[in-house]
Coordinates of C-alpha atoms in Angstrom, one line a residue:
M1 CA 11.6 13.5 -1.8
I2 CA 9.8 10.7 -3.9
S3 CA 10.9 7.1 -4.2
F4 CA 9.1 6.4 -7.2
V5 CA 6.4 7.7 -9.6
L6 CA 4.0 5.7 -11.9
K7 CA 2.5 7.5 -14.7
N8 CA 0.0 5.5 -16.3
K9 CA -2.1 7.5 -18.9
N10 CA -3.9 9.6 -16.5
T11 CA -3.2 7.9 -13.4
T12 CA -0.2 8.9 -11.0
A13 CA 1.2 7.0 -7.8
F14 CA 3.9 7.7 -5.8
T15 CA 5.8 6.9 -2.3
S16 CA 7.7 9.8 -0.3
V17 CA 11.4 9.1 1.1
R18 CA 13.3 10.5 4.0
P19 CA 14.0 13.1 5.4
V20 CA 10.6 14.3 5.5
S21 CA 8.0 12.3 7.4
Y22 CA 4.3 12.6 6.8
K23 CA 2.8 11.2 10.0
L24 CA -1.1 11.9 10.0
E25 CA -0.6 15.1 12.4
E26 CA 2.0 16.6 10.3
L27 CA -0.2 16.1 6.9
N28 CA -1.4 19.3 6.3
K29 CA 1.7 21.0 6.9
K30 CA 4.0 18.8 4.6
L31 CA 1.5 17.5 1.9
P32 CA 1.4 20.6 -0.2
A33 CA 4.9 20.6 -1.1
L34 CA 4.9 17.2 -2.2
L35 CA 2.0 17.6 -4.2
K36 CA 3.3 20.8 -6.0
R37 CA 6.6 18.5 -6.8
L38 CA 4.6 16.1 -8.3
K39 CA 2.3 18.5 -10.4
I40 CA -0.7 17.1 -8.6
K41 CA -3.6 19.5 -8.1
P42 CA -6.6 17.3 -6.1
E43 CA -9.9 18.2 -5.5
I44 CA -10.2 15.2 -2.8
V45 CA -7.6 14.2 -0.5
A46 CA -8.6 10.9 1.1
F47 CA -6.9 9.7 4.2
A48 CA -7.6 7.3 7.3
K49 CA -6.3 6.6 10.5
Q50 CA -5.2 3.3 10.0
V51 CA -5.6 0.2 12.3
H52 CA -4.3 -2.7 10.7
G53 CA -7.7 -3.9 9.4
A54 CA -9.4 -4.9 6.3
K55 CA -11.8 -2.0 6.0
V56 CA -11.6 0.0 2.3
F57 CA -13.5 2.9 2.0
D58 CA -15.3 3.9 -1.4
V59 CA -14.4 7.7 -1.5
K60 CA -17.6 9.2 -3.6
S61 CA -17.3 13.0 -3.1
G62 CA -15.6 15.9 -1.3
K63 CA -17.9 15.1 1.9
F64 CA -15.6 12.1 2.5
V65 CA -14.5 12.7 6.3
N66 CA -10.9 12.1 7.0
G67 CA -9.6 10.7 9.8
R68 CA -12.0 7.6 10.1
E69 CA -10.6 4.2 10.7
A70 CA -9.7 2.3 7.8
D71 CA -6.7 0.7 5.7
G72 CA -7.6 1.3 2.2
F73 CA -9.6 3.3 -0.5
I74 CA -11.0 3.1 -3.7
T75 CA -12.5 5.6 -5.8
T76 CA -14.1 6.3 -9.3
K77 CA -13.4 10.0 -9.1
K78 CA -10.8 12.5 -10.9
N79 CA -8.6 14.2 -8.9
C80 CA -9.2 12.2 -5.7
L81 CA -5.9 11.8 -4.2
L82 CA -6.0 8.1 -2.1
L83 CA -3.1 8.2 0.7
V84 CA -1.7 5.6 3.1
F85 CA 1.0 6.0 5.4
T86 CA 4.0 3.4 6.2
A87 CA 7.1 2.5 8.2
D88 CA 7.7 -1.3 7.0
C89 CA 4.0 -2.1 5.7
L90 CA 3.3 -2.9 2.4
P91 CA 1.4 -0.2 0.5
V92 CA -0.3 -1.9 -2.6
F93 CA -1.5 0.8 -5.5
L94 CA -4.5 -0.7 -7.8
Y95 CA -5.8 1.0 -11.1
D96 CA -8.1 -0.1 -14.0
V97 CA -6.4 0.6 -17.3
K98 CA -10.0 0.5 -19.4
T99 CA -12.3 2.4 -16.4
G100 CA -9.6 4.4 -14.9
F101 CA -10.6 3.5 -11.4
I102 CA -8.2 3.3 -8.5
G103 CA -7.2 2.1 -5.1
I104 CA -4.7 1.9 -2.7
T105 CA -4.6 -0.6 0.4
H106 CA -1.8 -0.3 3.6
C107 CA -0.7 -4.1 4.3
G108 CA 0.9 -5.1 7.5
W109 CA 0.5 -8.6 8.7
K110 CA -2.5 -8.1 10.2
S111 CA -4.3 -6.5 7.1
T112 CA -2.9 -9.1 4.9
I113 CA -3.9 -11.8 6.9
K114 CA -7.4 -10.6 6.8
N115 CA -7.2 -10.1 2.8
I116 CA -7.7 -6.3 2.6
V117 CA -6.3 -6.8 -1.3
S118 CA -9.1 -8.7 -2.1
R119 CA -11.7 -6.3 0.0
A120 CA -10.1 -3.3 -2.4
V121 CA -10.2 -5.5 -5.6
G122 CA -14.1 -6.9 -5.0
K123 CA -15.0 -3.3 -4.4
L124 CA -13.6 -2.0 -7.8
K125 CA -15.5 -5.2 -9.7
K126 CA -18.6 -4.0 -8.1
K127 CA -18.0 -0.5 -9.8
G128 CA -17.6 -2.7 -13.2
S129 CA -13.5 -3.4 -13.3
K130 CA -13.0 -6.8 -14.5
V131 CA -9.5 -8.6 -13.1
K132 CA -8.1 -8.7 -16.6
D133 CA -7.8 -5.1 -16.6
L134 CA -6.5 -4.1 -13.1
R135 CA -2.8 -3.4 -12.8
I136 CA -1.2 -3.9 -9.5
V137 CA 1.9 -2.0 -8.0
L138 CA 3.9 -3.3 -4.9
G139 CA 5.6 -0.5 -3.0
P140 CA 8.4 -0.1 -0.7
R141 CA 7.9 -2.3 2.7
I142 CA 10.4 -4.5 4.7
K143 CA 11.2 -7.5 2.6
E144 CA 12.5 -11.1 3.6
C145 CA 15.6 -9.9 3.8
C146 CA 15.2 -8.2 7.2
Y147 CA 11.4 -9.4 8.5
E148 CA 12.5 -12.0 11.1
V149 CA 9.4 -13.3 12.8
S150 CA 9.1 -16.1 15.3
P151 CA 7.8 -19.6 14.9
E152 CA 4.6 -18.5 16.9
F153 CA 3.9 -15.4 14.4
A154 CA 4.2 -18.0 11.3
L155 CA 1.3 -20.0 12.8
N156 CA -0.9 -17.1 11.9
F157 CA -0.5 -18.0 8.4
K158 CA -0.5 -21.6 8.4
E159 CA -3.7 -22.5 7.9
K160 CA -4.1 -20.8 5.2
Y161 CA -0.9 -20.4 3.3
R162 CA 1.0 -23.3 5.1
N163 CA 4.7 -22.5 4.7
K164 CA 4.1 -19.9 1.9
G165 CA 5.8 -16.7 2.5
F166 CA 8.2 -18.0 5.1
C167 CA 12.2 -19.1 4.5
K168 CA 14.6 -20.1 6.9
R169 CA 18.3 -18.6 7.2
G170 CA 20.7 -19.4 9.7
G171 CA 18.4 -21.1 11.8
K172 CA 16.2 -17.6 11.7
L173 CA 12.6 -17.3 10.5
Y174 CA 12.0 -14.6 7.8
F175 CA 8.5 -13.6 6.3
S176 CA 7.5 -12.0 2.9
L177 CA 4.5 -9.5 3.1
S178 CA 4.8 -9.5 -0.6
D179 CA 4.6 -13.1 -1.3
I180 CA 1.0 -13.6 0.6
V181 CA 0.1 -10.7 -1.0
K182 CA 0.6 -12.0 -4.7
L183 CA -0.9 -15.9 -3.7
Q184 CA -4.0 -13.4 -2.9
L185 CA -3.7 -11.8 -6.1
K186 CA -3.2 -14.8 -8.0
K187 CA -6.2 -16.6 -6.1
L188 CA -8.3 -13.3 -7.5
G189 CA -7.6 -14.4 -10.8
I190 CA -5.2 -11.3 -11.6
P191 CA -2.1 -12.5 -14.3
A192 CA 1.2 -12.2 -13.1
N193 CA 2.2 -10.0 -15.7
N194 CA -0.4 -7.4 -14.3
I195 CA 1.6 -7.1 -11.1
E196 CA 4.5 -4.8 -10.8
D197 CA 7.2 -4.5 -7.9
T198 CA 9.2 -2.2 -6.7
A199 CA 11.2 -4.8 -4.9
R200 CA 12.7 -2.0 -2.3
C201 CA 13.0 -2.7 1.1
T202 CA 12.5 0.1 3.8
C203 CA 14.6 -1.4 6.3
C204 CA 17.6 -2.5 4.0
E205 CA 17.6 1.1 2.7
K206 CA 18.1 3.1 5.6
K207 CA 19.3 6.7 3.5
K208 CA 15.9 6.6 1.4
Y209 CA 13.1 5.2 3.9
F210 CA 11.5 5.2 7.5
S211 CA 11.6 1.6 9.1
Y212 CA 9.6 0.9 12.5
R213 CA 11.5 -2.5 12.7
R214 CA 15.4 -0.9 12.5
D215 CA 14.5 2.3 13.9
G216 CA 11.5 1.9 16.5
K217 CA 8.1 3.4 16.9
G218 CA 9.3 7.1 17.1
T219 CA 10.3 6.7 13.4
G220 CA 8.9 8.8 10.7
R221 CA 6.4 7.5 7.6
M222 CA 6.5 7.8 4.3
V223 CA 3.4 8.9 2.2
S224 CA 2.1 6.6 -0.5
G225 CA -0.6 8.0 -3.1
I226 CA -2.6 7.4 -6.2
I227 CA -4.9 9.6 -8.1
K228 CA -6.6 9.9 -11.7
R229 CA -6.7 13.1 -13.2

């Protein structure tokens, strides 16, 4: 049911695994069992209609309206569960070891090129977080072992990143979402030691994860979440 659980003082982060799918329309029915397993009792549950953009919501109270278009959240509130849904995209978890502030982003290639992680970090800094106190976890996603792309796709990243994030094998081109996100985090001043990488590939690990690339658009979704208790 759970791929990994991060517990740091009063912060819990997780990603689900197969066979349970957590598509948006299935959430109300399936989420309670997962929360019970994790022993989480949130007062607020925040989720959005993900559109591969760079919008990051600041969840301030229980009046937050779910289902609006966004691809990330931050909050300073306790017992507020922030959720994103993935099936190859990269969930990025953020937490401040001093203030307890948290965040999460859904990083597909479009959100990554729009630097959604920088938006989330910027919002946390405005709340009082310091870069040196932020810890980042890169969740399961399709890795460069499986993420074959075209030369035309690579042009989207060439101006900002040149050839970084890409590698060639057997005459084919492969892409690493996490490499680009790590470059963005480095530019923000976040130390490499503050970044933890689960290094799990959703496409390779068929028994564990749903994968859009491997199984097509009808595949299920993992849910990733973070909460400050």
